[in-house]
Coordinates of C-alpha atoms and ligand atoms in Angstrom, one line a residue:
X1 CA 0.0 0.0 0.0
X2 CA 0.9 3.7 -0.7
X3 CA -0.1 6.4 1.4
X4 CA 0.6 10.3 0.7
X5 CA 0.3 12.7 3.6
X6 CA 0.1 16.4 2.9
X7 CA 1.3 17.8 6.9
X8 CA 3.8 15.3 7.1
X9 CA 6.5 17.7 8.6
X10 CA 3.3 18.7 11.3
X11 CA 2.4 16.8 14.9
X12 CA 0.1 14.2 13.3
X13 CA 1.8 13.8 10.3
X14 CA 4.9 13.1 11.8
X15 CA 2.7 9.9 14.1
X16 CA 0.3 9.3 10.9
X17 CA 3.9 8.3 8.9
X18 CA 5.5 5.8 12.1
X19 CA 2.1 4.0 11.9
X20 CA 1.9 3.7 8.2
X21 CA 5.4 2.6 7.8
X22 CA 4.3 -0.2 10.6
X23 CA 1.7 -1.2 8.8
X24 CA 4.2 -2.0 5.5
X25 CA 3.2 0.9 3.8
X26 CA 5.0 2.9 1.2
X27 CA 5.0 6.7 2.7
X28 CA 5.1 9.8 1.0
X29 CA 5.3 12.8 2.7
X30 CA 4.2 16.3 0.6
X31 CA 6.5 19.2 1.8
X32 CA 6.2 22.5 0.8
X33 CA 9.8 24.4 0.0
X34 CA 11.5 26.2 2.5
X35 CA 14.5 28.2 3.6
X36 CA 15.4 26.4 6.1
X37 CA 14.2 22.5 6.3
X38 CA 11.9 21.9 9.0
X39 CA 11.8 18.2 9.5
X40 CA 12.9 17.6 12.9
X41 CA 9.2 15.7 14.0
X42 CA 9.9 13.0 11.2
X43 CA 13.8 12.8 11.4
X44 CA 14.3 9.8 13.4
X45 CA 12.2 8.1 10.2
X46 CA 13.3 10.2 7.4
X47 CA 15.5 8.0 5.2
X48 CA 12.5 5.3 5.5
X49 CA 10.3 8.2 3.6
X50 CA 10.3 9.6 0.6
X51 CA 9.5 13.4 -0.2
X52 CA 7.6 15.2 -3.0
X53 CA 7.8 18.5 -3.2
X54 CA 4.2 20.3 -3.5
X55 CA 2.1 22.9 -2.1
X56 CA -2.0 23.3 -1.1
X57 CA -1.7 26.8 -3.0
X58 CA -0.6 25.3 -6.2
X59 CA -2.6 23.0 -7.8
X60 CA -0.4 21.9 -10.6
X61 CA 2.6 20.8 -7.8
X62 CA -0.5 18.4 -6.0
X63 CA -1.3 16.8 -9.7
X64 CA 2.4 15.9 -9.8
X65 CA 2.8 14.8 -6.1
X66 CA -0.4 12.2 -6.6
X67 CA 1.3 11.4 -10.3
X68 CA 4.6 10.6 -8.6
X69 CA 3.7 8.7 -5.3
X70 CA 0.5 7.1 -6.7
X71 CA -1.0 6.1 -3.7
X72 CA -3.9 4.5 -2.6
X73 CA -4.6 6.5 0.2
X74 CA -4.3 10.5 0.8
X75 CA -4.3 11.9 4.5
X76 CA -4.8 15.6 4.1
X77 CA -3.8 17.2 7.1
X78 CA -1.8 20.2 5.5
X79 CA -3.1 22.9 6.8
X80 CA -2.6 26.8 8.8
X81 CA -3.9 25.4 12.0
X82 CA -3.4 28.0 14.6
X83 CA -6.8 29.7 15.1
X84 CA -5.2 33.0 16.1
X85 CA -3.4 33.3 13.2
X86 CA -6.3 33.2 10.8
X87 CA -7.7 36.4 12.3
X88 CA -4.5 38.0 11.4
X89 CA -4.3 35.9 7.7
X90 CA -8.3 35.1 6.9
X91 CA -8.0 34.8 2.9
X92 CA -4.6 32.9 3.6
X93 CA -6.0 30.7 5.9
X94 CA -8.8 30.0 3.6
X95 CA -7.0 29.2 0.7
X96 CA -4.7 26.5 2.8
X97 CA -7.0 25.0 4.9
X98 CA -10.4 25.6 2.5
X99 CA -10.0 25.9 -0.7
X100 CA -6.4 23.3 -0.2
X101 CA -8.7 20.6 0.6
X102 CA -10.3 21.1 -3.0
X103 CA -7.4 21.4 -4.6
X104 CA -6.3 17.8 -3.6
X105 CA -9.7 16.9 -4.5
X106 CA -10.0 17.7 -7.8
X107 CA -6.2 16.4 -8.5
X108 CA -7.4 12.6 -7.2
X109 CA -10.9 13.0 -9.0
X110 CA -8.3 13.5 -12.0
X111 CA -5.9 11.2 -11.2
X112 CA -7.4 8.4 -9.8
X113 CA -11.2 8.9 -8.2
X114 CA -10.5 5.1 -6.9
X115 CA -8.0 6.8 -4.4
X116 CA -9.1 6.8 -0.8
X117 CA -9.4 10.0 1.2
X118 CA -8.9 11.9 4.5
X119 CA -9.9 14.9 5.4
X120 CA -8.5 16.6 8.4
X121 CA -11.8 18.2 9.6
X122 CA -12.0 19.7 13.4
X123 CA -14.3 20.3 16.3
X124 CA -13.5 24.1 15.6
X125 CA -16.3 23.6 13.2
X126 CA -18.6 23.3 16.1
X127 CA -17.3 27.0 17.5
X128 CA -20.3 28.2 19.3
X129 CA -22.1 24.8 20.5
X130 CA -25.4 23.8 19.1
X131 CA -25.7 21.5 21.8
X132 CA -23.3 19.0 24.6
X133 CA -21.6 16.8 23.9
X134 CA -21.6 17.2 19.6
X135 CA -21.6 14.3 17.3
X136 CA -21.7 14.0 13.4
X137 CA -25.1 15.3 13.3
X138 CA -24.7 18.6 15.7
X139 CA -24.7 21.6 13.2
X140 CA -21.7 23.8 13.0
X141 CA -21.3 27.4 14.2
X142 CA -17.8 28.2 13.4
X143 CA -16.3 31.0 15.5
X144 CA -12.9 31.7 13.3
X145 CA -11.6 32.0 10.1
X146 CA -10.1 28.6 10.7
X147 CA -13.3 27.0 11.8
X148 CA -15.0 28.6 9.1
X149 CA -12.3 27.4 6.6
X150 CA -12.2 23.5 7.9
X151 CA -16.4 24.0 7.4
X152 CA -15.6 24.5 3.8
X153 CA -12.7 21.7 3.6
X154 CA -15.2 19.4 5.2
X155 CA -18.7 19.8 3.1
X156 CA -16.7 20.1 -0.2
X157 CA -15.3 16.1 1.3
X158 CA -18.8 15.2 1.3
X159 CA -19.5 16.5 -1.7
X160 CA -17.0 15.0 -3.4
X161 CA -18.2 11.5 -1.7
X162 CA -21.8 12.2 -2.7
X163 CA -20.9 13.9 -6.7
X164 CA -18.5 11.7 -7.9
X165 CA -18.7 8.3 -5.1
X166 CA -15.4 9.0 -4.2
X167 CA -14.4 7.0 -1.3
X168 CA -13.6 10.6 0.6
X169 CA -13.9 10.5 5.2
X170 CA -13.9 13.5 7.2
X171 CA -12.5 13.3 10.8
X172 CA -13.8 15.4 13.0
X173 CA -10.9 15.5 15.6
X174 CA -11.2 17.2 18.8
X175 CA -8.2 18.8 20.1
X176 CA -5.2 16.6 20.3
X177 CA -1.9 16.8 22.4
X178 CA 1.5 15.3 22.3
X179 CA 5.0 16.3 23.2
X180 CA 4.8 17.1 19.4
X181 CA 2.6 19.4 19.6
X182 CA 3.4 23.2 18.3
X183 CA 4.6 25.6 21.3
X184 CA 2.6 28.4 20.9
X185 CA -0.9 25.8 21.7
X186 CA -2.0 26.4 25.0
X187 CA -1.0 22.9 26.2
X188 CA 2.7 22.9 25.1
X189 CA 3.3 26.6 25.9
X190 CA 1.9 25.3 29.5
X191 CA 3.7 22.6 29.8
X192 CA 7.0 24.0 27.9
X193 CA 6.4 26.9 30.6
X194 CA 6.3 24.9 33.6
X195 CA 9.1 23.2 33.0
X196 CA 11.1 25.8 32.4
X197 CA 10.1 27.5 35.5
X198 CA 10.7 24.0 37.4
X199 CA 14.4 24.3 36.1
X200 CA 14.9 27.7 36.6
X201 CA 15.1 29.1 33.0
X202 CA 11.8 31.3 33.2
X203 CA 9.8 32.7 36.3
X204 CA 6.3 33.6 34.9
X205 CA 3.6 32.6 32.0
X206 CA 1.1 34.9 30.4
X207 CA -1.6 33.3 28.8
X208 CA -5.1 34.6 27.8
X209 CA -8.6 33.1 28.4
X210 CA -8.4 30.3 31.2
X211 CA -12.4 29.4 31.8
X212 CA -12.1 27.7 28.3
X213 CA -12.9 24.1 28.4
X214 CA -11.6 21.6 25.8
X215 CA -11.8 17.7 25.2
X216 CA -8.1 17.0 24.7
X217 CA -7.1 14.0 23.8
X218 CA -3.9 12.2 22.8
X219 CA -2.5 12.7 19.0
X220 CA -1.0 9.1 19.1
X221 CA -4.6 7.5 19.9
X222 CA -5.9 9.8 17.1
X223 CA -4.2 9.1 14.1
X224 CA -5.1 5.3 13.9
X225 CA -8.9 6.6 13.8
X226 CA -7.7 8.2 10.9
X227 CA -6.5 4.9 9.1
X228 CA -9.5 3.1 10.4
X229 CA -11.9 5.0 8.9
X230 CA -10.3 4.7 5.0
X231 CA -10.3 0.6 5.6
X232 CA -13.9 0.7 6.1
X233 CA -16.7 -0.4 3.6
X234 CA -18.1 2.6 3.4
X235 CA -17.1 6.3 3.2
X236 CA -18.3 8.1 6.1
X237 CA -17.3 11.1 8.9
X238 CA -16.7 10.2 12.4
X239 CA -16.2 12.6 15.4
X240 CA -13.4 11.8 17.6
X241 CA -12.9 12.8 21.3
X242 CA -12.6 11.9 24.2
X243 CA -15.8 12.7 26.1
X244 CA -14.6 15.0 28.7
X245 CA -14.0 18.6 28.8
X246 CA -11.3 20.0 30.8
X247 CA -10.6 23.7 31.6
X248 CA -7.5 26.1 30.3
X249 CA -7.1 26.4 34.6
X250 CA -7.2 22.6 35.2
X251 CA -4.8 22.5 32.1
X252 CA -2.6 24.8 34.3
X253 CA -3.3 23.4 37.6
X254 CA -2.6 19.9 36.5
X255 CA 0.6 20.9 34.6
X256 CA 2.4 22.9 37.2
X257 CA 1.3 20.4 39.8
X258 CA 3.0 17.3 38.3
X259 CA 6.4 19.5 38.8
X260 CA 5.3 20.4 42.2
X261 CA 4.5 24.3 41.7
X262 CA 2.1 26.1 42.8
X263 CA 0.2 27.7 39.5
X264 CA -1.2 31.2 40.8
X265 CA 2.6 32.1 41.6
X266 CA 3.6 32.2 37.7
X267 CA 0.6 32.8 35.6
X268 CA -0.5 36.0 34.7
X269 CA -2.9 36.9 32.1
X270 CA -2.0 38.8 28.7
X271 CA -4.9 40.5 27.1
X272 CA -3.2 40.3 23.9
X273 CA -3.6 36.1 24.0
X274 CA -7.5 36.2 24.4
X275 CA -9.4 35.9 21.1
X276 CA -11.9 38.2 19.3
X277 CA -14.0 35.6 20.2
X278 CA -13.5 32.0 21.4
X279 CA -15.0 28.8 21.7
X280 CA -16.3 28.4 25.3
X281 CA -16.8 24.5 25.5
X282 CA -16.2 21.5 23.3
X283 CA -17.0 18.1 24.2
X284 CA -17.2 15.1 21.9
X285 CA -19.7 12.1 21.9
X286 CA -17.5 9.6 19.6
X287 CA -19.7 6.7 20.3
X288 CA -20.1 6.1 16.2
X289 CA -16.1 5.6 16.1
X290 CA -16.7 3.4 19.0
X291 CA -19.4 1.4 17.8
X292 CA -18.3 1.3 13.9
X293 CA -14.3 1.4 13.9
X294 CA -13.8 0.2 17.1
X295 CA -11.9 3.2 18.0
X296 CA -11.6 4.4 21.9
X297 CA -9.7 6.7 23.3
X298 CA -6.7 5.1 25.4
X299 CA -5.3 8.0 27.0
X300 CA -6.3 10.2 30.2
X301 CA -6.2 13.8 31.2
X302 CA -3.8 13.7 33.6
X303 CA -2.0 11.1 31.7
X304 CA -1.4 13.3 28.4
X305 CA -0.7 16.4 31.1
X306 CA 2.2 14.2 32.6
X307 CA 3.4 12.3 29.0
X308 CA 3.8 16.0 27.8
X309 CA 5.4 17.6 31.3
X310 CA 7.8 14.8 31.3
X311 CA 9.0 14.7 28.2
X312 CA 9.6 19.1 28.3
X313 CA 11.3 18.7 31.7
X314 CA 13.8 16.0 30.2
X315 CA 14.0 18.0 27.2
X316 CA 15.3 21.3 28.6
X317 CA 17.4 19.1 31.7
X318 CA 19.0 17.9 28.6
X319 CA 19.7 21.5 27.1
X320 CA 21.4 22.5 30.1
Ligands
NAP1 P1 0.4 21.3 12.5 O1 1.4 20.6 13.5 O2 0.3 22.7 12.5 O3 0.9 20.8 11.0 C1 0.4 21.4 9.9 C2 1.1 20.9 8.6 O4 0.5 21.5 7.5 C3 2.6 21.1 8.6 O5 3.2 20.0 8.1 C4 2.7 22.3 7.6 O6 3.9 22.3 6.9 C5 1.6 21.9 6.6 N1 1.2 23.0 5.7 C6 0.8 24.2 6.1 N2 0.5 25.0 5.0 C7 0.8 24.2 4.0 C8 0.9 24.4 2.5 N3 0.5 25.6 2.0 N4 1.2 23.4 1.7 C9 1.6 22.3 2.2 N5 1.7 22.0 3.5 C10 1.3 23.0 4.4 O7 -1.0 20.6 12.6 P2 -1.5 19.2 13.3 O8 -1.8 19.5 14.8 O9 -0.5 18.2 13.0 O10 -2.9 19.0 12.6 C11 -3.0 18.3 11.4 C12 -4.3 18.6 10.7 O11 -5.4 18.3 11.6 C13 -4.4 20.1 10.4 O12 -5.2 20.2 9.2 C14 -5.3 20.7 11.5 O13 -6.0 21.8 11.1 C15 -6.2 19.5 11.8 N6 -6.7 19.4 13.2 C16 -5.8 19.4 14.2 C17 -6.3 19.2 15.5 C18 -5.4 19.2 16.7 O14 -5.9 19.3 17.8 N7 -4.1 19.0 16.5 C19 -7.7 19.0 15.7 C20 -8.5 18.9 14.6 C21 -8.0 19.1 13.3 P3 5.2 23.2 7.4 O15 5.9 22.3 8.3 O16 5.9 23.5 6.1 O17 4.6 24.4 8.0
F7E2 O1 -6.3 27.0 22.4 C1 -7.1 29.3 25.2 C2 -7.7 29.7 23.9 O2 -4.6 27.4 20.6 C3 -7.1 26.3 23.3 C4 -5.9 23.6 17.0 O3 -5.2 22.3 16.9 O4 -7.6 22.6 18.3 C5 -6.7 23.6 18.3 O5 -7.3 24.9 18.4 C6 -7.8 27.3 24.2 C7 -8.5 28.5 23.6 O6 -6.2 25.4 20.5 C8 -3.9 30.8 25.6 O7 -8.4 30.9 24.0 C9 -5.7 30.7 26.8 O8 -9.8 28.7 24.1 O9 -4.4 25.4 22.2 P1 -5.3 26.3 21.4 P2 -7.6 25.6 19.8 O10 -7.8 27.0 19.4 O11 -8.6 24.9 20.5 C10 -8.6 22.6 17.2 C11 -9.5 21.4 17.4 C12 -8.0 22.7 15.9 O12 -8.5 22.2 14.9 C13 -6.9 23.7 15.8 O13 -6.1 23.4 14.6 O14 -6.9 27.9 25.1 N1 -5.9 30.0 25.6 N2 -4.5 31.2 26.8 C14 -4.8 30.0 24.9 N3 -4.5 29.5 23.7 C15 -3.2 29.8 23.2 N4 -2.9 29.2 22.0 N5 -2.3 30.5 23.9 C16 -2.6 31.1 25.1 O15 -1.8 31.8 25.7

């Protein structure tokens, strides 16, 4: 099998490719050109991958990535993910993360419409909650430019499914941590934080809106529901979670706890990290991922707060 994975240099691609290449697959990664190369997630398995060079804004570079690697299955998780950024970069953030999703669309419909899909689709979509907890029916109420992007990226998915019976999934993942993760999400930048004030190396955090609860869940766990869902029988969407929300301040608490700190010494708030307007509370009901793929979550709150402490504690111990 041949898989190509658009975000491959990202935090899921980076897992998506370990378990692909463990399952005996042939793994191309897409990776847009830069200045400086920015593989470090992927380069413990780098020479066991292979590379095309493409990117979501130019549709000509995906035809020749899907001619070159001819897979059978595309993961699409390129994307600008950071929500604050797409206030600053809307029509940017819509052509990566919207009108990208089409573009790799229309290059398997051309290609090869026999191809299977992924679409990286997110709980952001829900923004503004229609109701607790939200499954594949709860309408969306995006509450960015990135939510309202992925809305986009997800109904053109189905569309394609439904136009052209192309065997085209949409995840919708809730919020999903790792020591991977980026550093400026509010769990690494924690968690980064803490351990830096643990070792010395910082002596305060500033962070922006705390009463905001999340379903966080492990990125590891995550990215085999991904795989499930393209070895079904049937092309469908699945929401994947975890089932419990969990506070920005619990996030905290948690964190700085597992280093023995006391929070409310370090953290002070920024106005300039709380959002035009945010999501207040997401919660998933994955019971269809349960029930159809099998798929459960395997990792707790305060065991993804500790995996990711951990890891930045030996980290920067390491640096010293
Ligand atoms: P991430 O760490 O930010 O990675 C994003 C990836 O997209 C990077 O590899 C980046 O490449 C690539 N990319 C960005 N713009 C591109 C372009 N124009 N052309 C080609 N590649 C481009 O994100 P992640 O956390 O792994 O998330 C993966 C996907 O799932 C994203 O679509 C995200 O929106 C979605 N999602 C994430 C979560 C979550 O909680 N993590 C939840 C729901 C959905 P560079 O390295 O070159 O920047
Ligand atoms: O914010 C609050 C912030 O940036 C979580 C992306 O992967 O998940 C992610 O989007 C919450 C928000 O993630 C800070 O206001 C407080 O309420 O870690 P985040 P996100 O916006 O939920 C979804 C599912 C995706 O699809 C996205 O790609 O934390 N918060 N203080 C803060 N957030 C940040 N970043 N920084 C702070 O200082």
């Amino acid at each position: 099998m041949r898989a190509l994975v658009t975000g491959i240099t990202g935090q899921d691609g980076s897992y998506l490719a370990e378990f692909l290449l463990d399952k005996g697959y042939e793994v191309y990664g897409m990776v847009r050109r830069s200045s400086v190369e920015n593989f470090n997630r992927i380069e413990h398995i780098r020479d066991k991958l292979k590379f095309v060079q493409a990117d979501l804004l130019d549709q000509l570079s995906i035809i020749d990535a899907i001619k070159e690697s001819r897979p059978d299955e595309i993961y699409n998780l390129g994307a600008m993910s950071f929500v604050p950024t797409s206030w600053k970069q809307p029509v940017l953030t819509g052509e990566f993360t919207g009108l990208g999703v089409t573009r790799v669309l229309e290059a398997a419909r051309h290609m090869n419409k026999n191809v299977k899909f992924y679409q990286a689709s997110s709980s952001e979509m829900f923004g503004k909650v229609r109701e607790i907890p939200q499954n594949e029916k709860t309408p969306f109420y995006p509450r960015s430019p990135y939510g309202v992007a992925k809305v986009y990226g997800h109904y053109m998915t189905v569309n394609y499914r439904e136009s052209y019976d192309m065997f085209a999934c949409s995840g919708i993942l809730f919020n999903h941590e790792s020591p991977r993760r980026g550093l400026e999400f509010v769990t690494k930048k924690v968690t980064y934080s803490a351990a830096k004030i643990k070792l010395g190396l910082a002596d305060s955090l500033y962070l922006g809106n705390l009463d905001a609860k999340r379903d966080w869940g492990y990125a590891e766990d995550y990215i085999e529901a991904m795989w499930l869902m393209l070895q079904q029988d049937t092309p469908e969407d699945y929401v994947i979670s975890t089932g419990e929300a969990h506070s920005v301040e619990e996030w905290v608490k948690a964190s700085f706890q597992c280093l023995d700190l006391d929070w409310g010494k370090y953290v002070k708030i920024d106005k300039s990290f709380i959002r035009p307007v945010d999501v207040d509370l997401l919660v998933g009901d994955s019971s269809k991922a349960e029930k159809k793929l099998g798929w459960k979550t395997k990792v707790s709150f305060n065991e993804l707060v500790k995996i990711m402490v951990e890891y930045d504690y030996n980290y920067l111990k390491k640096q010293m």
